[in-house]
Amino acid sequence: MSEIKRIPHCSHWGAYTLLVQDGSIVGVEPFAHDPAPSPIIHSVPEWANPKRQVPSPLVRAGWLEKREHSDRRKRGAEKFVPVSWDEATTLVADEIRRVSTTYGNASIFAGSYGWTNSGRLHHASSLLKRMLNLVGGFTRHVDTYSIAAGPVILRHTLGSSDACDGRANTLDTIAEHTETLVVFGALSPRTAQTEAGGIGVHRVESYLRKIADRGIRIVHVSPLKDDLPEWVDAEWWPIRPNTDAALMLGLAGEIVLAGRHARDFLDRCTSGADQLIAYLDGSADGIRKDATWAAEICGLDAESIRQLARRLVDTRSMLTVSWSLQRAHHGEQPFWSALGLASIIGQIGLPGGGVGYGYASLGGVGSPFNIGKSPAISQLTRPIDSFIPVARISDMLLNPGGTFTYEGKTHTYPDTRLVYWAGGNPYHHHQDLNRLAEAWTRPETIIVQDPMFTATAQRADIVLPATTSIERNDLAGNRRSDFVIAMKQAIAPVGESLPDFEIFNRIAAKLGVADGFNEGRDEMGWVRQLYEEVRQDAVERLGFEMPDFDTFWERGYARCPVRAEHTFLADFRTDPAAHPLNTESGRIVLGSRTLAGLGYDDCPPHPAWLEPAEWLGRGDASDLHLISHQPIGRLHSQIETGVASVAAKRNGREQAKLNPRDAAARGIDDGQTIRVWNGRGACLATATVTDSVRPGVLVLPTGAWFTPRDENGLEVAGNPNVLTLDIGTSQFGQGCSAHTCLVRAEAHIADQRDAFDEYQDKLVALATA
Ligand SMILES: Nc1nc2c(c(=O)[nH]1)N[C@H]1C(S)=C(S)[C@@H](COP(=O)(O)OP(=O)(O)OC[C@H]3O[C@@H](n4cnc5c(=O)[nH]c(N)nc54)[C@H](O)[C@@H]3O)O[C@H]1N2
Ligand SMILES: Nc1nc2c(c(=O)[nH]1)N[C@H]1C(S)=C(S)[C@@H](COP(=O)(O)OP(=O)(O)OC[C@H]3O[C@@H](n4cnc5c(=O)[nH]c(N)nc54)[C@H](O)[C@@H]3O)O[C@H]1N2
Ligand SMILES: [Mo]
């Protein structure tokens, strides 16, 4: 036995040290500076499990024979043929050339949404775009599944998406100054485990402890009590899902009706406030938006709403709104309504006052933020500007040449012939997977690059096995983390996998653009270069010294320049004319001329309550509102078979939480296998009966590997996206509406076979066919 080596590394869920002996990982230790490391670090050794990885480049047999004329319905059902890297990269380069010559580059879809790994060099989708930009471009996506409706409406009404990107009031100021905190959605260490691009120090929990210690009044508005840790003393308001805009507007209406609205702030800092006020006081449509009105829609107590409205103006008050609220039909409205309410209260720009979005949705939101450059490889210049809103992927594939609207303009869907996905898992992330499966039969060729034999890879024509981050060198860092972290190679590549950079470099060579792609640098040359760009920017622009590359690489981390104690829009509040916002009026928009001109019924010119397509106010007694939130034990679908992920399952299945009242009405016992279904699909899960979930709501986390059983389409792993609704949030924002979904649930007795084993068996069988 040789000595144990200690290798610094990082993933989206934090930094850690891998203990490596004789080429194997024998232990994982948390980063010494991290007070709240994520248990997901202990799933990392599972990455090295050869049974989970794609063993070699693979081509679907039918595609190898007939290329673009193959039977596309055989995707996911036909065997794969292993090929050499040389053959695989030639096939890929030939396809890119064929499609771009015959149909034009817009027919190549490389939006390729996904979190990939935290490394900023081997960032799979960035490298894909970099390569394709050298050969004429591709159709891309805009916004993210995380936030789309939110930033679209905030860019229009606040002039930027800063307030939902981690640039609103920092949590240190809230812990110090706020007297009344209203949490819409969650403030949870569960989601704060992860941060896109890695995180050095998990701080959310310590801010929450400070807030809890100060004993301020906290109102927690969510269908799920666990969205705040139980040690935070909060009043739980179990709201009906998707009705928050009504509560916000009811609170605002109460303030207006009492004449307590901040007239000076509204006059100086907003535009169109009279339109909002006319809606609130009922002069516009005859309906007063008061506590009684809101209580009826939200399923809450009117008197408590009335009291809270008073308290919001009597004390220093802060509203936090989770990203989840805008991942719903009309998701623009809760974000805009919160801004409207905060403007009516009039404390925006004061320490500990106002509104902010996405606190704890990611680990870095609300923490001191990085003001330096964050490491990133350039995607180079786009030769064409063809795009879709990120979640309109099925619409695009099903409607070539059809039109869609986005931010008030009309665009056309391209005629997609080739899809190249690297570092994302649409069979995890997209809604209504049975609809996606139909859309997936449309393109002539689908290429998937991933270390794992995911549901998406299983449905590809060409699968390119990338190494996981622990099989190569890289660095982590982002705009919301105060550390840049070395991600050193810990083990040799598994099977025939290659680092993403190397895969694209080889394809670029076949396309004759290798020089432009690699700029003469190899892996370590690029890691050094990306670090140096960050270090130079910090010293030149901010006078902040970071260690030289060799010191950084040896030590494993470097600190970045950050801003703490930040109060959002403080300057603007003091002098709005000197600090105009990038909006139609230069101020906060509460009544929009642009939206009035557009006349959309699903995104009116002022914040409004609009009924979602599916919600408890319209369902019948057997309907449950599905909340498919983020899984506690993994990041989305990643390392689904790792220890942290498996620990969160029950009887090998995902847990579906529901209220005792609803369980009893359906004859469901705690721990029983249930079938959750609606007109779009059905899946299995294990029932966990708990009164921490509001009656009428069922919570099933995302991320189980999509495993439909062939005979009847029943999904056995517990993937909620067989149930969710695939519509845009509105014609304006076009975000995903994942949290708008009604389902039914019943005890499932027919088949007690363990789903977890079944779909893992299938996975291994496909990989070794
Ligand atoms: N119902 C419902 N659906 C949702 C949501 C919801 O709330 N409800 N949330 C949505 C949100 S917010 C998001 S962000 C999306 C997430 O959706 P995704 O980002 O697509 O999910 P991941 O599972 O992280 O997929 C990342 C993929 O990258 C692969 N990968 C990891 N490392 C590497 C690498 O080094 N190279 C390459 N080439 N690949 C790598 C992983 O194996 C995995 O297949 O899901 C969305 N879907
Ligand atoms: N462990 C872990 N952490 C993660 C991720 C992960 O996969 N695993 N994914 C990361 C990503 S990509 C993102 S974008 C963020 C997402 O961060 P969020 O969007 O904040 O996370 P969610 O878990 O979808 O939702 C948080 C809570 O919102 C509540 N909620 C849902 N709908 C409503 C509603 O209509 N009204 C109210 N008041 N509350 C509602 C639900 O009870 C849910 O638990 O999480 C990140 N953090
Ligand atoms: Mo996300």
Coordinates of C-alpha atoms in Angstrom, one line a residue, residues 149-563:
A149 CA -39.7 34.8 -15.9
G150 CA -38.0 36.5 -12.9
P151 CA -35.1 38.2 -14.7
V152 CA -37.2 39.0 -17.7
I153 CA -39.7 41.0 -15.7
L154 CA -37.0 42.5 -13.4
R155 CA -34.9 43.6 -16.3
H156 CA -38.0 45.5 -17.6
T157 CA -39.1 46.9 -14.2
L158 CA -35.8 47.3 -12.3
G159 CA -33.4 47.7 -15.2
S160 CA -31.4 44.6 -14.4
S161 CA -31.7 41.2 -12.9
D162 CA -29.2 42.1 -10.1
A163 CA -31.9 41.7 -7.4
C164 CA -32.3 38.1 -8.3
D165 CA -28.6 37.3 -9.1
G166 CA -27.2 37.8 -5.6
R167 CA -26.8 41.6 -5.8
A168 CA -29.7 42.7 -3.6
N169 CA -29.2 43.4 0.1
T170 CA -26.6 41.0 1.5
L171 CA -27.8 38.8 4.4
D172 CA -25.4 40.5 6.9
T173 CA -27.4 43.7 6.6
I174 CA -30.7 41.8 7.0
A175 CA -29.4 40.1 10.1
E176 CA -28.5 43.4 11.5
H177 CA -31.3 45.8 10.5
T178 CA -34.5 43.9 9.5
E179 CA -37.3 43.9 12.1
T180 CA -40.0 42.0 10.1
L181 CA -38.9 39.4 7.6
V182 CA -41.4 37.8 5.2
V183 CA -40.0 34.7 3.5
F184 CA -41.9 33.7 0.3
G185 CA -40.8 30.2 -0.5
A186 CA -37.7 28.9 1.2
L187 CA -34.6 30.1 3.1
S188 CA -33.1 26.7 3.3
P189 CA -29.7 25.1 3.8
R190 CA -31.1 22.3 1.5
T191 CA -30.8 24.4 -1.6
A192 CA -27.9 26.6 -0.3
Q193 CA -25.7 23.5 -0.5
T194 CA -25.0 24.3 -4.1
E195 CA -23.7 27.2 -6.2
A196 CA -23.0 27.2 -9.9
G197 CA -19.3 27.1 -10.3
G198 CA -18.5 25.8 -6.8
I199 CA -18.5 27.5 -3.4
G200 CA -15.7 27.7 -0.8
V201 CA -17.7 28.6 2.3
H202 CA -21.4 27.8 3.0
R203 CA -22.6 30.9 4.9
V204 CA -26.4 30.9 4.6
E205 CA -26.8 28.9 7.8
S206 CA -24.7 31.2 9.9
Y207 CA -26.7 34.2 8.7
L208 CA -29.9 32.4 9.5
R209 CA -28.6 31.7 13.0
K210 CA -27.9 35.4 13.4
I211 CA -31.3 36.3 12.2
A212 CA -32.9 33.7 14.5
D213 CA -30.8 34.9 17.5
R214 CA -32.0 38.4 17.0
G215 CA -35.6 37.2 17.6
I216 CA -37.1 39.3 14.8
R217 CA -40.6 38.6 13.6
I218 CA -40.5 36.1 10.7
V219 CA -43.5 35.1 8.6
H220 CA -42.8 32.1 6.4
V221 CA -45.1 31.8 3.4
S222 CA -44.8 28.4 1.8
P223 CA -46.8 25.2 1.3
L224 CA -43.9 23.3 3.0
K225 CA -42.9 24.0 6.6
D226 CA -39.4 22.5 6.1
D227 CA -38.5 25.4 3.8
L228 CA -37.1 27.1 6.9
P229 CA -35.0 25.1 9.4
E230 CA -37.0 24.1 12.5
W231 CA -34.6 26.1 14.7
V232 CA -35.8 29.3 13.2
D233 CA -38.7 30.7 15.2
A234 CA -41.2 31.6 12.4
E235 CA -44.9 31.8 11.9
W236 CA -45.8 29.4 9.1
W237 CA -48.4 30.5 6.6
P238 CA -49.1 27.4 4.5
I239 CA -50.2 29.2 1.3
R240 CA -51.9 27.5 -1.6
P241 CA -49.2 27.1 -4.2
N242 CA -48.9 29.7 -7.0
T243 CA -51.1 32.3 -5.2
D244 CA -48.3 34.4 -3.7
A245 CA -49.0 37.3 -6.0
A246 CA -52.5 37.6 -4.5
L247 CA -51.0 37.7 -1.0
M248 CA -48.5 40.4 -1.9
L249 CA -51.1 42.5 -3.6
G250 CA -53.6 42.0 -0.8
L251 CA -50.9 43.3 1.6
A252 CA -50.2 46.2 -0.7
G253 CA -53.9 46.9 -1.0
E254 CA -54.4 47.0 2.8
I255 CA -51.6 49.5 3.0
V256 CA -53.1 51.7 0.3
L257 CA -56.6 51.5 1.7
A258 CA -55.2 52.6 5.1
G259 CA -53.5 55.5 3.3
R260 CA -50.1 54.3 4.6
H261 CA -48.4 53.9 1.3
A262 CA -45.0 55.7 0.8
R263 CA -46.1 58.5 -1.4
D264 CA -42.8 60.2 -1.5
F265 CA -40.9 57.1 -2.5
L266 CA -43.6 56.2 -5.1
D267 CA -43.4 59.8 -6.6
R268 CA -39.6 60.0 -6.7
C269 CA -38.5 56.5 -7.5
T270 CA -41.3 54.7 -9.5
S271 CA -43.4 55.2 -12.6
G272 CA -46.9 54.1 -13.2
A273 CA -47.7 53.7 -9.5
D274 CA -51.2 55.2 -10.1
Q275 CA -52.1 52.2 -12.3
L276 CA -51.1 49.8 -9.6
I277 CA -53.0 51.8 -7.0
A278 CA -56.1 51.9 -9.2
Y279 CA -55.9 48.1 -9.4
L280 CA -55.4 47.7 -5.6
D281 CA -58.1 50.1 -4.4
G282 CA -60.6 48.6 -6.9
S283 CA -61.1 51.8 -9.0
A284 CA -59.8 49.9 -12.1
D285 CA -62.0 46.8 -12.0
G286 CA -64.3 47.1 -9.0
I287 CA -62.5 44.6 -6.9
R288 CA -60.6 45.8 -3.8
K289 CA -57.4 43.8 -3.4
D290 CA -57.6 43.6 0.4
A291 CA -56.9 41.0 3.0
T292 CA -60.3 39.4 2.6
W293 CA -59.8 39.0 -1.1
A294 CA -56.3 37.6 -0.7
A295 CA -57.2 35.2 2.1
E296 CA -59.9 33.6 -0.1
I297 CA -57.4 33.0 -2.9
C298 CA -54.5 31.9 -0.8
G299 CA -56.3 29.8 1.8
L300 CA -54.9 32.0 4.6
D301 CA -56.4 34.0 7.5
A302 CA -57.6 37.5 6.6
E303 CA -57.0 39.1 10.0
S304 CA -53.4 37.9 10.1
I305 CA -52.8 39.5 6.6
R306 CA -54.3 42.7 7.9
Q307 CA -52.0 42.8 10.9
L308 CA -49.0 41.9 8.8
A309 CA -49.7 44.8 6.4
R310 CA -49.6 47.2 9.3
R311 CA -46.4 45.8 10.7
L312 CA -44.7 46.0 7.3
V313 CA -45.0 49.8 7.3
D314 CA -44.5 50.2 11.1
T315 CA -41.1 48.4 11.2
R316 CA -38.1 47.9 9.0
S317 CA -39.3 45.1 6.7
M318 CA -37.7 42.9 4.2
L319 CA -39.3 40.5 1.7
T320 CA -37.4 37.5 0.3
V321 CA -38.7 35.6 -2.6
S322 CA -37.4 32.2 -3.7
W323 CA -36.6 31.6 -7.3
S324 CA -39.2 28.7 -7.2
L325 CA -42.1 31.2 -7.2
Q326 CA -41.3 32.3 -10.8
R327 CA -40.9 28.7 -12.0
A328 CA -44.7 28.6 -12.3
H329 CA -47.3 29.8 -14.7
H330 CA -47.5 33.6 -14.6
G331 CA -44.2 33.4 -12.7
E332 CA -43.5 37.1 -13.6
Q333 CA -46.3 38.2 -11.3
P334 CA -45.0 37.1 -7.8
F335 CA -41.6 38.8 -8.6
W336 CA -43.2 42.0 -9.9
S337 CA -45.9 42.0 -7.1
A338 CA -43.1 41.7 -4.5
L339 CA -41.4 44.7 -6.1
G340 CA -44.8 46.5 -6.1
L341 CA -45.4 45.7 -2.4
A342 CA -41.9 46.8 -1.4
S343 CA -42.4 50.1 -3.3
I344 CA -45.7 50.7 -1.6
I345 CA -43.9 50.0 1.8
G346 CA -41.2 52.4 0.5
Q347 CA -38.1 51.0 2.2
I348 CA -36.2 49.9 -0.9
G349 CA -32.6 51.4 -0.5
L350 CA -32.7 51.4 3.3
P351 CA -30.5 48.9 5.2
G352 CA -32.4 45.7 5.9
G353 CA -35.5 47.0 3.9
G354 CA -37.0 46.3 0.6
V355 CA -37.0 43.1 -1.5
G356 CA -34.6 40.5 -2.8
Y357 CA -34.9 37.3 -4.7
G358 CA -33.3 33.9 -4.5
Y359 CA -31.8 34.0 -1.0
A360 CA -30.4 30.5 -0.3
S361 CA -31.8 29.3 -3.6
L362 CA -28.1 29.0 -4.2
G363 CA -25.4 29.0 -1.6
G364 CA -23.9 32.3 -2.6
V365 CA -27.1 34.4 -3.0
G366 CA -27.1 36.9 -0.1
S367 CA -23.5 36.3 0.9
P368 CA -20.7 38.9 0.3
F369 CA -20.3 38.8 -3.5
N370 CA -17.3 38.6 -5.7
I371 CA -16.5 42.0 -7.4
G372 CA -13.6 40.6 -9.3
K373 CA -13.7 38.7 -12.6
S374 CA -14.8 35.2 -12.3
P375 CA -12.8 32.5 -14.3
A376 CA -14.4 31.6 -17.6
I377 CA -13.3 30.4 -21.0
S378 CA -14.5 32.6 -23.8
Q379 CA -17.3 31.3 -26.1
L380 CA -15.9 33.7 -28.8
T381 CA -18.1 35.8 -31.0
R382 CA -21.5 34.5 -32.2
P383 CA -21.7 34.6 -36.0
I384 CA -25.5 34.1 -35.9
D385 CA -28.2 35.1 -33.4
S386 CA -30.7 32.3 -33.4
F387 CA -32.1 31.5 -30.0
I388 CA -35.0 30.0 -28.0
P389 CA -36.1 30.7 -24.5
V390 CA -34.5 27.9 -22.6
A391 CA -37.6 25.9 -21.7
R392 CA -39.2 26.0 -25.1
I393 CA -37.1 23.0 -26.3
S394 CA -40.1 20.7 -27.1
D395 CA -42.0 23.5 -28.7
M396 CA -38.9 24.2 -30.9
L397 CA -38.5 20.6 -32.0
L398 CA -42.3 20.1 -32.6
N399 CA -42.8 23.4 -34.5
P400 CA -40.0 24.2 -36.9
G401 CA -40.8 27.5 -38.6
G402 CA -43.4 28.3 -35.9
T403 CA -43.3 31.6 -34.1
F404 CA -42.8 32.5 -30.4
T405 CA -42.7 35.8 -28.5
Y406 CA -40.1 36.8 -26.0
E407 CA -39.6 40.2 -24.2
G408 CA -42.2 41.7 -26.5
K409 CA -40.8 40.6 -29.8
T410 CA -41.8 37.8 -32.2
H411 CA -39.2 35.2 -33.3
T412 CA -39.2 32.0 -35.4
Y413 CA -38.2 28.5 -34.3
P414 CA -35.4 27.1 -36.5
D415 CA -35.7 23.8 -38.4
T416 CA -33.6 21.7 -36.1
R417 CA -31.7 18.8 -37.7
L418 CA -28.9 18.3 -35.3
V419 CA -28.9 18.5 -31.5
Y420 CA -25.6 18.5 -29.6
W421 CA -26.0 18.3 -25.8
A422 CA -22.9 18.5 -23.5
G423 CA -23.1 18.8 -19.8
G424 CA -26.9 18.8 -19.3
N425 CA -29.7 16.3 -18.9
P426 CA -33.0 17.4 -20.5
Y427 CA -34.5 14.0 -19.5
H428 CA -33.9 15.4 -16.0
H429 CA -34.7 19.0 -16.4
H430 CA -37.5 19.5 -18.9
Q431 CA -41.2 19.4 -18.1
D432 CA -43.7 16.8 -19.5
L433 CA -41.1 14.2 -20.5
N434 CA -43.5 12.2 -22.5
R435 CA -44.0 15.2 -24.7
L436 CA -40.2 15.7 -24.9
A437 CA -40.0 12.0 -26.0
E438 CA -42.2 12.8 -29.0
A439 CA -40.2 16.0 -29.8
W440 CA -37.0 14.0 -29.4
T441 CA -37.9 11.9 -32.5
R442 CA -37.8 15.0 -34.8
P443 CA -34.1 15.8 -35.2
E444 CA -32.0 13.7 -37.6
T445 CA -29.1 13.4 -35.3
I446 CA -28.6 13.7 -31.5
I447 CA -25.1 13.8 -30.0
V448 CA -24.7 13.7 -26.2
Q449 CA -21.5 14.2 -24.3
D450 CA -21.6 13.2 -20.7
P451 CA -19.6 11.0 -18.3
M452 CA -22.7 9.1 -17.3
F453 CA -25.1 6.9 -19.2
T454 CA -28.0 9.3 -18.4
A455 CA -31.5 8.9 -19.7
T456 CA -30.5 11.6 -22.3
A457 CA -27.3 9.7 -23.3
Q458 CA -29.4 6.5 -23.6
R459 CA -31.6 8.3 -26.2
A460 CA -28.7 9.7 -28.3
D461 CA -27.3 8.6 -31.7
I462 CA -23.7 9.3 -30.7
V463 CA -22.5 9.2 -27.1
L464 CA -19.2 10.8 -26.3
P465 CA -17.8 9.8 -22.8
A466 CA -16.4 12.8 -21.0
T467 CA -14.3 12.4 -17.9
T468 CA -15.8 13.6 -14.6
S469 CA -14.0 16.5 -13.0
I470 CA -12.0 14.2 -10.7
E471 CA -10.3 12.7 -13.7
R472 CA -8.6 15.9 -14.9
N473 CA -7.4 19.4 -13.9
D474 CA -9.5 22.5 -13.6
L475 CA -10.4 25.4 -11.4
A476 CA -13.7 26.5 -9.8
G477 CA -15.0 30.0 -9.1
N478 CA -18.0 32.3 -9.7
R479 CA -19.5 35.7 -9.1
R480 CA -21.1 34.6 -5.8
S481 CA -18.2 32.8 -4.2
D482 CA -15.2 34.4 -2.4
F483 CA -12.8 31.7 -3.3
V484 CA -11.2 30.3 -6.5
I485 CA -10.5 26.6 -5.9
A486 CA -8.1 24.2 -7.5
M487 CA -9.7 21.1 -9.0
K488 CA -6.8 18.8 -9.3
Q489 CA -7.0 15.4 -11.0
A490 CA -7.4 12.7 -8.4
I491 CA -7.7 9.5 -10.5
A492 CA -6.9 8.2 -14.0
P493 CA -9.7 8.5 -16.6
V494 CA -12.3 5.7 -16.3
G495 CA -12.7 3.6 -19.4
E496 CA -11.9 5.5 -22.6
S497 CA -13.3 8.8 -21.4
L498 CA -11.6 12.0 -22.4
P499 CA -11.7 15.5 -20.8
D500 CA -14.3 17.8 -22.5
F501 CA -11.6 20.2 -23.7
E502 CA -9.8 17.3 -25.4
I503 CA -13.0 16.0 -27.1
F504 CA -13.8 19.4 -28.5
N505 CA -10.2 20.0 -29.5
R506 CA -10.2 16.8 -31.5
I507 CA -13.5 17.6 -33.2
A508 CA -12.2 21.2 -33.9
A509 CA -9.2 19.6 -35.6
K510 CA -11.4 17.6 -37.9
L511 CA -13.3 20.8 -38.7
G512 CA -10.0 22.6 -39.4
V513 CA -10.3 25.1 -36.5
A514 CA -8.1 23.6 -33.8
D515 CA -5.8 26.7 -33.6
G516 CA -8.7 29.0 -33.0
F517 CA -10.2 26.6 -30.4
N518 CA -7.1 25.9 -28.3
E519 CA -5.1 29.1 -28.9
G520 CA -1.9 27.0 -28.5
R521 CA -2.7 26.1 -24.9
D522 CA -3.1 22.6 -23.3
E523 CA -5.2 21.8 -20.2
M524 CA -2.7 23.2 -17.6
G525 CA -1.9 26.1 -19.9
W526 CA -5.6 27.1 -19.8
V527 CA -6.0 26.5 -16.1
R528 CA -3.1 28.9 -15.6
Q529 CA -4.4 31.4 -18.1
L530 CA -7.9 31.5 -16.6
Y531 CA -6.4 32.0 -13.1
E532 CA -4.1 34.7 -14.3
E533 CA -6.9 36.7 -15.9
V534 CA -8.7 36.7 -12.5
R535 CA -5.5 37.6 -10.6
Q536 CA -4.6 40.5 -12.9
D537 CA -8.1 42.0 -12.9
A538 CA -8.1 41.9 -9.1
V539 CA -4.9 43.7 -8.7
E540 CA -5.3 46.2 -11.6
R541 CA -8.9 47.2 -11.1
L542 CA -9.3 46.7 -7.4
G543 CA -5.7 46.7 -6.0
F544 CA -6.5 43.3 -4.5
E545 CA -3.5 40.9 -4.3
M546 CA -4.0 37.3 -5.1
P547 CA -1.2 34.7 -4.9
D548 CA 0.6 33.8 -8.1
F549 CA -0.6 30.7 -10.0
D550 CA 2.0 28.2 -8.5
T551 CA 1.2 29.3 -5.0
F552 CA -2.5 29.0 -5.7
W553 CA -2.2 25.6 -7.3
E554 CA 0.0 24.3 -4.4
R555 CA -2.3 25.6 -1.7
G556 CA -5.5 24.6 -3.5
Y557 CA -7.4 27.9 -3.1
A558 CA -7.2 31.7 -3.3
R559 CA -9.5 34.4 -1.9
C560 CA -11.2 36.8 -4.2
P561 CA -12.2 40.5 -3.6
V562 CA -15.8 40.7 -2.3
R563 CA -18.3 43.2 -1.2

